[in-house]
Short mmCIF file of C-alpha atoms in Angstrom, two decimals:
data_model
loop_
_atom_site.label_atom_id
_atom_site.label_comp_id
_atom_site.label_asym_id
_atom_site.label_seq_id
_atom_site.Cartn_x
_atom_site.Cartn_y
_atom_site.Cartn_z
CA MET A 1314 -9.01 2.33 -12.94
CA ALA A 1315 -7.08 -0.91 -12.60
CA GLY A 1316 -6.90 -2.76 -9.33
CA THR A 1317 -5.23 -2.02 -6.02
CA ALA A 1318 -2.80 -4.14 -4.03
CA LEU A 1319 -1.97 -3.53 -0.41
CA PHE A 1320 0.80 -4.75 1.86
CA SER A 1321 1.91 -4.27 5.44
CA HIS A 1322 4.13 -6.37 7.69
CA ASN A 1323 1.80 -5.47 10.55
CA SER A 1324 -1.59 -7.22 10.50
CA GLU A 1325 -3.39 -4.43 12.37
CA LEU A 1326 -2.12 -1.85 9.89
CA ALA A 1327 -3.08 -4.18 7.02
CA LYS A 1328 -6.66 -4.16 8.33
CA GLU A 1329 -6.64 -0.35 8.29
CA LEU A 1330 -5.27 -0.33 4.75
CA LEU A 1331 -8.02 -2.71 3.66
CA THR A 1332 -10.62 -0.22 4.90
CA VAL A 1333 -9.00 2.57 2.84
CA ALA A 1334 -8.50 0.38 -0.24
CA ARG A 1335 -12.17 -0.56 -0.31
CA LEU A 1336 -13.07 3.14 -0.66
CA LEU A 1337 -11.11 3.46 -3.92
CA ASP A 1338 -13.70 1.67 -6.11
CA THR A 1339 -11.15 -0.75 -7.52
CA GLU A 1340 -10.61 -4.46 -7.11
CA VAL A 1341 -8.50 -4.93 -3.95
CA LYS A 1342 -5.87 -7.62 -3.55
CA VAL A 1343 -4.02 -8.15 -0.26
CA LEU A 1344 -0.41 -9.31 -0.50
CA SER A 1345 0.80 -11.50 2.34
CA ILE A 1346 4.50 -12.31 2.17
CA ASN A 1347 5.63 -15.24 4.31
CA ASP A 1348 2.85 -14.59 6.86
CA GLU A 1349 0.18 -17.30 6.92
CA PRO A 1350 -1.59 -15.98 10.06
CA GLN A 1351 -1.99 -12.58 8.38
CA ALA A 1352 -3.30 -14.22 5.19
CA GLU A 1353 -5.91 -16.12 7.21
CA LEU A 1354 -6.91 -12.98 9.12
CA MET A 1355 -7.35 -10.93 5.96
CA ALA A 1356 -9.25 -13.73 4.19
CA GLY A 1357 -11.52 -13.88 7.23
CA LEU A 1358 -12.32 -10.21 6.62
CA GLY A 1359 -13.43 -11.07 3.09
CA ALA A 1360 -10.27 -9.86 1.38
CA ASN A 1361 -8.92 -11.33 -1.83
CA VAL A 1362 -5.55 -12.55 -0.46
CA PHE A 1363 -2.50 -13.52 -2.48
CA GLN A 1364 -0.10 -15.38 -0.27
CA ILE A 1365 3.52 -15.29 -1.36
CA SER A 1366 5.98 -17.78 0.08
CA ASN A 1367 9.64 -17.17 -0.69
CA GLU A 1368 13.01 -16.87 1.00
CA VAL A 1369 12.79 -13.10 1.48
CA SER A 1370 13.50 -11.84 4.98
CA LYS A 1371 10.96 -9.28 6.18
CA TRP A 1372 13.90 -7.07 7.13
CA ASP A 1373 15.23 -6.96 3.53
CA THR A 1374 13.26 -4.01 2.15
CA GLY A 1375 14.91 -4.21 -1.28
CA ALA A 1376 13.87 -7.82 -1.80
CA THR A 1377 10.43 -7.15 -0.29
CA ALA A 1378 9.93 -4.22 -2.68
CA ALA A 1379 10.91 -6.41 -5.64
CA THR A 1380 8.43 -9.07 -4.48
CA ILE A 1381 5.63 -6.51 -4.15
CA VAL A 1382 6.28 -5.05 -7.61
CA SER A 1383 6.50 -8.50 -9.18
CA ALA A 1384 3.17 -9.47 -7.61
CA ALA A 1385 1.57 -6.17 -8.69
CA ARG A 1386 2.60 -6.78 -12.29
CA VAL A 1387 1.31 -10.37 -12.25
CA LEU A 1388 -1.99 -9.22 -10.70
CA GLY A 1389 -2.37 -6.31 -13.13
CA VAL A 1390 -2.81 -3.59 -10.50
CA ASN A 1391 -1.71 0.00 -10.94
CA THR A 1392 -2.05 1.21 -7.33
CA ILE A 1393 -0.09 -0.12 -4.37
CA ILE A 1394 -1.01 0.90 -0.84
CA LEU A 1395 1.44 0.52 2.04
CA SER A 1396 1.37 1.57 5.68
CA SER A 1397 3.26 4.78 6.35
CA ASP A 1398 5.20 3.44 9.31
CA ARG A 1399 9.00 3.39 9.41
CA ARG A 1400 9.35 0.29 7.22
CA GLY A 1401 6.45 1.25 4.96
CA LYS A 1402 7.94 4.64 4.10
CA GLU A 1403 11.18 3.02 3.02
CA LEU A 1404 9.27 0.39 1.04
CA ALA A 1405 7.17 3.10 -0.64
CA GLY A 1406 10.19 4.77 -2.20
CA ARG A 1407 11.73 1.48 -3.30
CA VAL A 1408 8.46 0.14 -4.70
CA ALA A 1409 7.74 3.41 -6.55
CA GLN A 1410 11.16 3.37 -8.18
CA LYS A 1411 10.87 -0.26 -9.30
CA PHE A 1412 7.21 0.17 -10.37
CA GLY A 1413 7.76 3.43 -12.27
CA ALA A 1414 5.16 5.06 -10.07
CA GLY A 1415 4.41 8.38 -8.47
CA CYS A 1416 4.54 8.18 -4.67
CA LEU A 1417 3.09 9.97 -1.66
CA THR A 1418 3.71 9.07 1.99
CA ASP A 1419 2.14 10.14 5.28
CA ILE A 1420 -1.33 10.35 3.72
CA LYS A 1421 -4.03 11.25 6.26
CA ALA A 1422 -7.09 10.79 4.00
CA VAL A 1423 -7.92 9.78 0.44
CA HIS A 1424 -10.78 11.34 -1.52
CA VAL A 1425 -11.92 9.59 -4.68
CA THR A 1426 -12.84 11.81 -7.63
CA SER A 1427 -14.01 10.75 -11.07
CA VAL A 1428 -10.44 10.79 -12.40
CA ASN A 1429 -8.01 10.68 -9.46
CA PHE A 1430 -7.38 9.91 -5.85
CA GLU A 1431 -6.81 13.15 -3.92
CA CYS A 1432 -4.47 12.51 -1.00
CA GLU A 1433 -4.61 14.73 2.06
CA ARG A 1434 -1.22 15.26 3.75
CA ASN A 1435 0.34 17.66 6.22
CA ALA A 1436 2.24 20.54 4.64
CA PHE A 1437 4.58 23.21 5.97
CA GLY A 1438 5.68 21.11 8.92
CA GLY A 1439 2.11 20.26 9.88
CA ALA A 1440 0.90 23.87 9.86
CA THR A 1441 -1.68 23.14 7.16
CA LEU A 1442 -3.17 20.35 5.08
CA ALA A 1443 -2.56 19.93 1.36
CA ASN A 1444 -4.52 17.90 -1.17
CA GLN A 1445 -2.15 16.26 -3.64
CA VAL A 1446 -2.71 13.98 -6.62
CA ILE A 1447 -0.40 11.41 -8.16
CA THR A 1448 -0.74 12.00 -11.89
CA SER A 1449 1.20 8.95 -13.13
CA GLU A 1450 -0.66 5.81 -14.21
CA ASN A 1451 1.05 3.73 -11.51
CA LYS A 1452 0.66 4.96 -7.96
CA VAL A 1453 2.20 4.12 -4.58
CA MET A 1454 0.45 5.52 -1.53
CA ALA A 1455 1.64 5.12 2.05
CA ILE A 1456 -1.26 5.71 4.45
CA SER A 1457 -0.57 6.93 7.99
CA PRO A 1458 -1.74 4.61 10.76
CA ARG A 1459 -5.06 5.33 12.47
#
């Protein structure tokens, strides 16, 4: 499997995503867009950080999605992990469309198999759990906080 990139505007959620990404048995790259304190924090945790400085406002999800996809292509990753908060869910859809990727949001757990990542999500309005797999080569996963 190719590498994994992760991104969150929130540093605490980025730390949680790093924990999940390290379970996937791929090379993990943390994207930090216009956030030097976050880049320093993640580097301090031993993460491979790619700091991106541009004129993109953090509130412009379209431009942020384009920046994430551009970085993912340059870095050669095929999996992008985002936080499944309000902004992250919107980013997930935009990133998946631009990246030509399958997408799942509100993921509660990720189980690594020999061929796929099985994502555990609520189904039927939270009445049960479902294990789902993104079958496309490129993947976007939005992980629920905590």
